[in-house]
Short mmCIF file of C-alpha atoms in Angstrom, two decimals:
data_model
loop_
_atom_site.label_atom_id
_atom_site.label_comp_id
_atom_site.label_asym_id
_atom_site.label_seq_id
_atom_site.Cartn_x
_atom_site.Cartn_y
_atom_site.Cartn_z
CA UNK A 21 -75.47 -70.15 52.48
CA UNK A 22 -72.54 -67.95 53.16
CA UNK A 23 -72.70 -64.63 51.40
CA UNK A 24 -69.58 -62.67 50.64
CA UNK A 25 -67.49 -60.64 48.25
CA UNK A 26 -64.01 -61.60 47.16
CA UNK A 27 -61.30 -59.90 49.23
CA UNK A 28 -63.82 -58.63 51.79
CA UNK A 29 -63.70 -60.08 55.31
CA UNK A 30 -66.87 -62.13 55.73
CA UNK A 31 -68.58 -63.70 58.73
CA UNK A 32 -70.45 -66.68 57.34
CA UNK A 33 -74.11 -67.28 58.04
CA UNK A 34 -76.80 -69.63 56.82
CA UNK A 35 -79.91 -67.99 55.37
CA UNK A 36 -82.13 -70.94 56.25
CA UNK A 37 -81.40 -70.40 59.92
CA UNK A 38 -82.58 -66.78 60.04
CA UNK A 39 -85.28 -66.47 62.67
CA UNK A 40 -88.70 -65.16 61.58
CA UNK A 41 -89.51 -61.58 62.58
CA UNK A 42 -91.97 -62.56 65.30
CA UNK A 43 -89.38 -64.24 67.56
CA UNK A 44 -87.24 -62.57 70.19
CA UNK A 45 -83.46 -62.40 70.02
CA UNK A 46 -80.82 -62.50 72.74
CA UNK A 47 -79.62 -59.25 74.19
CA UNK A 48 -76.48 -57.79 72.62
CA UNK A 49 -73.48 -58.75 74.74
CA UNK A 50 -70.68 -56.74 73.20
CA UNK A 51 -70.37 -53.19 71.88
CA UNK A 52 -68.48 -54.15 68.70
CA UNK A 53 -70.30 -52.95 65.60
CA UNK A 54 -69.89 -54.90 62.40
CA UNK A 55 -70.63 -53.24 59.08
CA UNK A 56 -73.47 -55.05 57.31
CA UNK A 57 -74.51 -55.16 53.67
CA UNK A 58 -77.68 -56.17 51.81
CA UNK A 59 -78.15 -56.59 48.05
CA UNK A 60 -81.56 -57.07 46.46
CA UNK A 61 -81.39 -58.03 42.77
CA UNK A 62 -84.91 -57.90 41.43
CA UNK A 63 -86.49 -58.22 38.01
CA UNK A 64 -86.12 -54.50 37.39
CA UNK A 65 -83.70 -53.04 39.94
CA UNK A 66 -80.39 -53.77 41.65
CA UNK A 67 -80.18 -52.21 45.12
CA UNK A 68 -77.50 -52.14 47.81
CA UNK A 69 -77.60 -50.89 51.39
CA UNK A 70 -74.64 -50.78 53.79
CA UNK A 71 -75.25 -49.94 57.45
CA UNK A 72 -74.01 -50.14 61.03
CA UNK A 73 -76.31 -50.85 63.98
CA UNK A 74 -76.96 -48.37 66.77
CA UNK A 75 -79.14 -48.42 69.86
CA UNK A 76 -82.20 -47.14 68.00
CA UNK A 77 -81.83 -49.05 64.73
CA UNK A 78 -79.09 -48.64 62.17
CA UNK A 79 -77.25 -45.90 60.33
CA UNK A 80 -76.93 -46.17 56.55
CA UNK A 81 -73.38 -45.42 55.46
CA UNK A 82 -73.70 -46.19 51.75
CA UNK A 83 -76.37 -47.10 49.23
CA UNK A 84 -76.74 -47.80 45.53
CA UNK A 85 -79.66 -48.35 43.17
CA UNK A 86 -79.76 -48.89 39.43
CA UNK A 87 -82.50 -49.98 37.04
CA UNK A 88 -81.07 -53.03 35.22
CA UNK A 89 -84.23 -54.66 33.79
CA UNK A 90 -82.85 -58.14 34.38
CA UNK A 91 -86.20 -59.69 33.50
CA UNK A 92 -86.62 -57.87 30.19
CA UNK A 93 -87.96 -60.36 27.62
CA UNK A 94 -88.16 -63.19 30.17
CA UNK A 95 -91.91 -63.63 29.71
CA UNK A 96 -91.35 -64.30 26.01
CA UNK A 97 -88.17 -66.41 26.05
CA UNK A 98 -88.02 -68.00 29.49
CA UNK A 99 -84.39 -66.92 29.80
CA UNK A 100 -82.37 -63.93 30.95
CA UNK A 101 -81.00 -62.14 27.89
CA UNK A 102 -77.29 -61.49 27.41
CA UNK A 103 -77.85 -57.73 27.46
CA UNK A 104 -79.89 -57.88 30.68
CA UNK A 105 -77.29 -60.05 32.41
CA UNK A 106 -74.53 -57.68 31.32
CA UNK A 107 -76.41 -54.74 32.83
CA UNK A 108 -76.95 -56.60 36.10
CA UNK A 109 -73.32 -57.73 36.34
CA UNK A 110 -72.23 -54.13 35.76
CA UNK A 111 -74.41 -52.92 38.63
CA UNK A 112 -73.29 -55.75 40.91
CA UNK A 113 -69.66 -54.89 40.18
CA UNK A 114 -70.35 -51.42 41.58
CA UNK A 115 -71.92 -53.06 44.65
CA UNK A 116 -68.91 -55.32 45.13
CA UNK A 117 -66.56 -52.34 45.00
CA UNK A 118 -68.62 -50.49 47.62
CA UNK A 119 -68.67 -53.54 49.90
CA UNK A 120 -64.89 -53.80 49.75
CA UNK A 121 -64.27 -50.09 50.26
CA UNK A 122 -66.62 -50.00 53.25
CA UNK A 123 -65.00 -53.09 54.80
CA UNK A 124 -68.34 -54.86 55.09
CA UNK A 125 -67.98 -57.84 57.41
CA UNK A 126 -71.32 -59.57 56.82
CA UNK A 127 -73.47 -59.38 53.70
CA UNK A 128 -76.42 -61.22 52.24
CA UNK A 129 -77.24 -60.90 48.55
CA UNK A 130 -80.60 -62.13 47.28
CA UNK A 131 -82.14 -62.52 43.83
CA UNK A 132 -85.88 -62.85 43.30
CA UNK A 133 -88.43 -63.63 40.60
CA UNK A 134 -86.37 -63.16 37.44
CA UNK A 135 -83.70 -65.60 38.60
CA UNK A 136 -86.30 -67.98 40.05
CA UNK A 137 -88.18 -68.15 36.77
CA UNK A 138 -85.36 -68.07 34.21
CA UNK A 139 -83.99 -71.34 32.86
CA UNK A 140 -80.52 -69.85 33.05
CA UNK A 141 -80.98 -68.23 36.47
CA UNK A 142 -78.50 -70.54 38.25
CA UNK A 143 -75.96 -70.13 35.45
CA UNK A 144 -76.28 -66.37 35.78
CA UNK A 145 -75.67 -66.61 39.54
CA UNK A 146 -72.48 -68.57 38.82
CA UNK A 147 -71.35 -65.86 36.40
CA UNK A 148 -71.99 -63.20 39.05
CA UNK A 149 -69.89 -65.11 41.57
CA UNK A 150 -67.05 -65.59 39.09
CA UNK A 151 -66.95 -61.98 37.89
CA UNK A 152 -67.84 -60.00 41.04
CA UNK A 153 -67.33 -62.33 44.02
CA UNK A 154 -70.95 -61.80 45.07
CA UNK A 155 -72.81 -64.99 46.03
CA UNK A 156 -76.45 -64.62 45.02
CA UNK A 157 -79.04 -66.46 47.09
CA UNK A 158 -82.03 -67.09 44.79
CA UNK A 159 -84.75 -66.97 47.43
CA UNK A 160 -88.24 -68.46 47.40
CA UNK A 161 -91.35 -66.23 47.46
CA UNK A 162 -92.02 -66.99 51.14
CA UNK A 163 -88.60 -65.66 52.13
CA UNK A 164 -89.05 -62.64 49.88
CA UNK A 165 -92.34 -61.85 51.61
CA UNK A 166 -90.82 -62.34 55.08
CA UNK A 167 -87.93 -59.99 54.39
CA UNK A 168 -90.24 -57.31 52.96
CA UNK A 169 -92.43 -57.42 56.08
CA UNK A 170 -89.42 -57.33 58.38
CA UNK A 171 -88.07 -54.31 56.52
CA UNK A 172 -91.14 -52.08 56.50
CA UNK A 173 -93.77 -53.15 59.05
CA UNK A 174 -92.85 -50.35 61.47
CA UNK A 175 -94.47 -47.86 59.05
CA UNK A 176 -97.95 -49.35 59.49
CA UNK A 177 -100.59 -47.01 60.83
CA UNK A 178 -101.31 -47.55 64.53
CA UNK A 179 -104.24 -49.88 65.13
CA UNK A 180 -105.42 -53.30 66.22
CA UNK A 181 -106.95 -54.51 62.95
CA UNK A 182 -105.28 -56.88 60.51
CA UNK A 183 -102.83 -55.37 58.04
CA UNK A 184 -101.94 -56.18 54.46
CA UNK A 185 -98.38 -55.47 53.32
CA UNK A 186 -97.54 -55.81 49.64
CA UNK A 187 -94.50 -55.53 47.40
CA UNK A 188 -95.06 -54.91 43.68
CA UNK A 189 -91.88 -56.14 42.05
CA UNK A 190 -90.78 -56.45 38.46
CA UNK A 191 -91.71 -60.09 37.98
CA UNK A 192 -94.05 -60.86 40.87
CA UNK A 193 -96.17 -59.28 43.59
CA UNK A 194 -96.03 -60.48 47.20
CA UNK A 195 -99.04 -60.04 49.48
CA UNK A 196 -98.74 -60.66 53.23
CA UNK A 197 -101.56 -60.58 55.78
CA UNK A 198 -100.27 -59.90 59.30
CA UNK A 199 -101.43 -59.32 62.85
CA UNK A 200 -99.44 -57.23 65.31
CA UNK A 201 -99.07 -57.69 69.07
CA UNK A 202 -96.85 -55.15 70.83
CA UNK A 203 -95.59 -54.03 67.43
CA UNK A 204 -94.35 -57.51 66.47
CA UNK A 205 -95.70 -58.76 63.11
CA UNK A 206 -97.11 -62.28 62.84
CA UNK A 207 -97.77 -63.55 59.35
CA UNK A 208 -101.25 -65.07 58.96
CA UNK A 209 -101.18 -65.71 55.22
CA UNK A 210 -99.10 -64.76 52.19
CA UNK A 211 -99.32 -65.02 48.43
CA UNK A 212 -96.96 -64.54 45.49
CA UNK A 213 -98.65 -63.63 42.20
CA UNK A 214 -96.67 -64.06 38.95
CA UNK A 215 -97.33 -60.49 37.82
CA UNK A 216 -95.00 -57.55 38.39
CA UNK A 217 -94.55 -54.34 36.45
CA UNK A 218 -92.25 -55.94 33.85
CA UNK A 219 -94.11 -59.22 33.32
CA UNK A 220 -97.54 -57.56 33.25
CA UNK A 221 -96.37 -54.88 30.81
CA UNK A 222 -94.95 -57.53 28.49
CA UNK A 223 -98.22 -59.49 28.68
CA UNK A 224 -99.96 -56.64 26.85
CA UNK A 225 -97.18 -55.24 24.70
CA UNK A 226 -96.17 -51.67 23.93
CA UNK A 227 -98.55 -51.33 20.97
CA UNK A 228 -101.60 -52.03 23.12
CA UNK A 229 -100.49 -49.90 26.03
CA UNK A 230 -99.65 -46.87 23.89
CA UNK A 231 -102.45 -47.23 21.35
CA UNK A 232 -105.87 -45.54 21.23
CA UNK A 233 -107.40 -48.40 23.25
CA UNK A 234 -104.87 -48.17 26.08
CA UNK A 235 -107.57 -47.85 28.72
CA UNK A 236 -108.96 -51.22 27.61
CA UNK A 237 -105.46 -52.67 27.88
CA UNK A 238 -105.19 -51.18 31.36
CA UNK A 239 -108.45 -52.82 32.42
CA UNK A 240 -107.24 -56.17 31.09
CA UNK A 241 -104.08 -55.88 33.17
CA UNK A 242 -106.08 -54.92 36.24
CA UNK A 243 -108.35 -57.94 35.74
CA UNK A 244 -105.35 -60.22 35.20
CA UNK A 245 -103.90 -59.08 38.52
CA UNK A 246 -107.24 -59.42 40.28
CA UNK A 247 -107.59 -63.03 39.08
CA UNK A 248 -104.06 -63.79 40.24
CA UNK A 249 -105.04 -62.62 43.74
CA UNK A 250 -108.27 -64.68 43.85
CA UNK A 251 -106.98 -67.54 46.03
CA UNK A 252 -105.38 -65.10 48.45
CA UNK A 253 -108.60 -63.08 48.61
CA UNK A 254 -110.38 -66.20 49.86
CA UNK A 255 -107.95 -66.31 52.82
CA UNK A 256 -108.71 -62.76 53.93
CA UNK A 257 -110.85 -62.30 57.07
CA UNK A 258 -114.51 -61.43 56.62
CA UNK A 259 -114.41 -59.05 59.59
CA UNK A 260 -112.48 -56.02 58.38
CA UNK A 261 -112.67 -53.42 61.12
CA UNK A 262 -109.67 -51.13 61.39
CA UNK A 263 -107.77 -52.70 58.50
CA UNK A 264 -104.48 -51.17 57.36
CA UNK A 265 -102.60 -51.25 54.06
CA UNK A 266 -98.89 -50.69 53.44
CA UNK A 267 -97.04 -50.88 50.14
CA UNK A 268 -93.33 -51.12 49.43
CA UNK A 269 -92.29 -50.74 45.81
CA UNK A 270 -91.33 -48.26 43.14
CA UNK A 271 -94.96 -48.07 42.12
CA UNK A 272 -96.25 -46.74 45.43
CA UNK A 273 -93.34 -44.38 46.04
CA UNK A 274 -93.69 -43.00 42.50
CA UNK A 275 -97.44 -42.44 42.84
CA UNK A 276 -96.95 -40.86 46.26
CA UNK A 277 -94.49 -38.43 44.66
CA UNK A 278 -97.08 -37.54 42.03
CA UNK A 279 -99.64 -37.07 44.80
CA UNK A 280 -97.31 -34.62 46.55
CA UNK A 281 -96.44 -32.92 43.24
CA UNK A 282 -92.74 -33.20 44.05
CA UNK A 283 -90.39 -31.60 41.51
CA UNK A 284 -87.96 -34.48 42.12
CA UNK A 285 -88.04 -37.59 44.23
CA UNK A 286 -87.51 -37.01 47.97
CA UNK A 287 -87.37 -40.12 50.14
CA UNK A 288 -87.83 -38.08 53.33
CA UNK A 289 -91.18 -36.79 52.08
CA UNK A 290 -92.42 -40.17 50.85
CA UNK A 291 -91.23 -42.84 53.30
CA UNK A 292 -93.88 -43.20 56.01
CA UNK A 293 -96.50 -41.12 54.20
CA UNK A 294 -100.16 -42.19 54.38
CA UNK A 295 -102.29 -41.28 51.37
CA UNK A 296 -106.09 -41.56 51.16
CA UNK A 297 -107.11 -44.47 48.94
CA UNK A 298 -109.33 -42.20 46.87
CA UNK A 299 -106.32 -40.05 45.99
CA UNK A 300 -104.29 -43.07 44.89
CA UNK A 301 -107.18 -44.36 42.79
CA UNK A 302 -107.50 -40.98 41.10
CA UNK A 303 -103.77 -40.82 40.32
CA UNK A 304 -103.79 -44.38 38.95
CA UNK A 305 -106.68 -43.59 36.64
CA UNK A 306 -105.00 -40.38 35.47
CA UNK A 307 -101.74 -42.16 34.64
CA UNK A 308 -103.56 -44.99 32.86
CA UNK A 309 -105.16 -42.47 30.53
CA UNK A 310 -101.87 -40.75 29.60
CA UNK A 311 -99.65 -41.64 26.69
CA UNK A 312 -95.92 -42.29 27.04
CA UNK A 313 -94.87 -38.69 26.46
CA UNK A 314 -97.35 -37.37 29.03
CA UNK A 315 -96.19 -39.88 31.63
CA UNK A 316 -92.55 -39.10 30.91
CA UNK A 317 -93.28 -35.43 31.54
CA UNK A 318 -94.24 -36.07 35.16
CA UNK A 319 -91.11 -35.24 37.21
CA UNK A 320 -91.02 -38.34 39.39
CA UNK A 321 -91.82 -40.76 36.56
CA UNK A 322 -89.62 -39.67 33.67
CA UNK A 323 -88.34 -41.90 30.89
CA UNK A 324 -87.08 -44.65 33.21
CA UNK A 325 -90.49 -45.50 34.66
CA UNK A 326 -92.92 -44.26 32.02
CA UNK A 327 -93.33 -47.63 30.29
CA UNK A 328 -93.78 -49.71 33.47
CA UNK A 329 -95.79 -47.46 35.80
CA UNK A 330 -99.12 -48.26 34.11
CA UNK A 331 -98.83 -51.94 34.98
CA UNK A 332 -97.93 -50.94 38.53
CA UNK A 333 -101.10 -48.86 38.74
CA UNK A 334 -103.17 -51.83 37.51
CA UNK A 335 -101.72 -54.12 40.19
CA UNK A 336 -102.17 -51.46 42.87
CA UNK A 337 -105.82 -50.90 41.97
CA UNK A 338 -106.47 -54.65 42.18
CA UNK A 339 -104.91 -54.71 45.66
CA UNK A 340 -106.91 -51.71 46.87
CA UNK A 341 -110.05 -53.45 45.60
CA UNK A 342 -109.52 -56.62 47.65
CA UNK A 343 -108.38 -54.74 50.78
CA UNK A 344 -110.36 -51.48 50.95
CA UNK A 345 -108.50 -49.61 53.67
CA UNK A 346 -108.99 -45.88 54.17
CA UNK A 347 -105.34 -45.02 53.56
CA UNK A 348 -102.36 -46.47 51.80
CA UNK A 349 -99.09 -46.43 53.73
CA UNK A 350 -95.99 -45.76 51.63
CA UNK A 351 -92.66 -47.45 52.40
CA UNK A 352 -89.40 -46.63 50.67
CA UNK A 353 -87.84 -49.63 52.38
CA UNK A 354 -88.28 -53.37 52.18
CA UNK A 355 -86.13 -56.40 51.39
CA UNK A 356 -82.74 -54.72 51.94
CA UNK A 357 -83.81 -53.35 55.32
CA UNK A 358 -85.27 -56.75 56.18
CA UNK A 359 -81.97 -58.42 55.40
CA UNK A 360 -80.05 -55.91 57.55
CA UNK A 361 -82.41 -56.29 60.49
CA UNK A 362 -82.22 -60.07 60.25
CA UNK A 363 -78.41 -60.10 60.15
CA UNK A 364 -78.09 -57.59 62.99
CA UNK A 365 -80.63 -59.43 65.14
CA UNK A 366 -78.55 -62.60 64.83
CA UNK A 367 -75.75 -60.66 66.50
CA UNK A 368 -78.03 -59.63 69.37
CA UNK A 369 -79.09 -56.16 68.30
CA UNK A 370 -82.62 -55.29 69.37
CA UNK A 371 -84.15 -53.52 66.37
#
């Protein structure tokens, strides 16, 4: 599907023809550098990245991120609400303006679980196209997992053992088991669970999560996530020597910031960090025991994440239980970077 923005010059491409990350690409034959764009519209966030390739990777020239809570209320109604769609269209309008001003020549825009699940997801995508010019590709979980791996696998700890990469989203969680030969990831198995920080939070409700029995609510969420991973757990190898774990999501970057006691979020300090599992378990338990005001008071959580971070901790603990690595790798990169690498590789850039 061709992805573009009205009035921006666009080189068409077909998403279904993108090569998987474990195949080689032809050598670049010309020095011309297009400007590439990637939009990731998730259940909770709208994110944009604009970049140009270079000989060692790519240089980001613009970025945008806004919490839009597109999936708010979806668990209850089965539809995207008018207010949520308005917020998302507002954020995408900002993205469209940036794409035009940066003269982006090739862009792919993807939407994930909220649009997949909502009865009015396709209608919303049509509204986005009409009002912003952005063509949303509502991707399947397998493609979502592939792009996340492609975007962040380079941050895995060195080693020969199997690795588990996960992405805790707003409406779902993707788990991908990979092997690596010569630094190239090969997907062995993947799983998409229907629980993300928004959907799992709504499954319990604010009264339970903020009440005197909030630790019991937390344990129920953790168990719900663990059950959702059960079939994937059965696919995991019995021999687990040298295993590695890497997470890409707001949950892991937020908890890593708490671990570092950062006064404000700093991507340079977080992206590529490796935190002992015991430290992440301790932080998760601490956050689960706090009330809303206490969580809001933590600098890197604040009001925007205070109501959703507990569900993220529950999902994370379930993942660390099924894949007991020594450390958790932290990636402040994922689907957007995967999209950019995929588009650039099609043009012959070795990334």
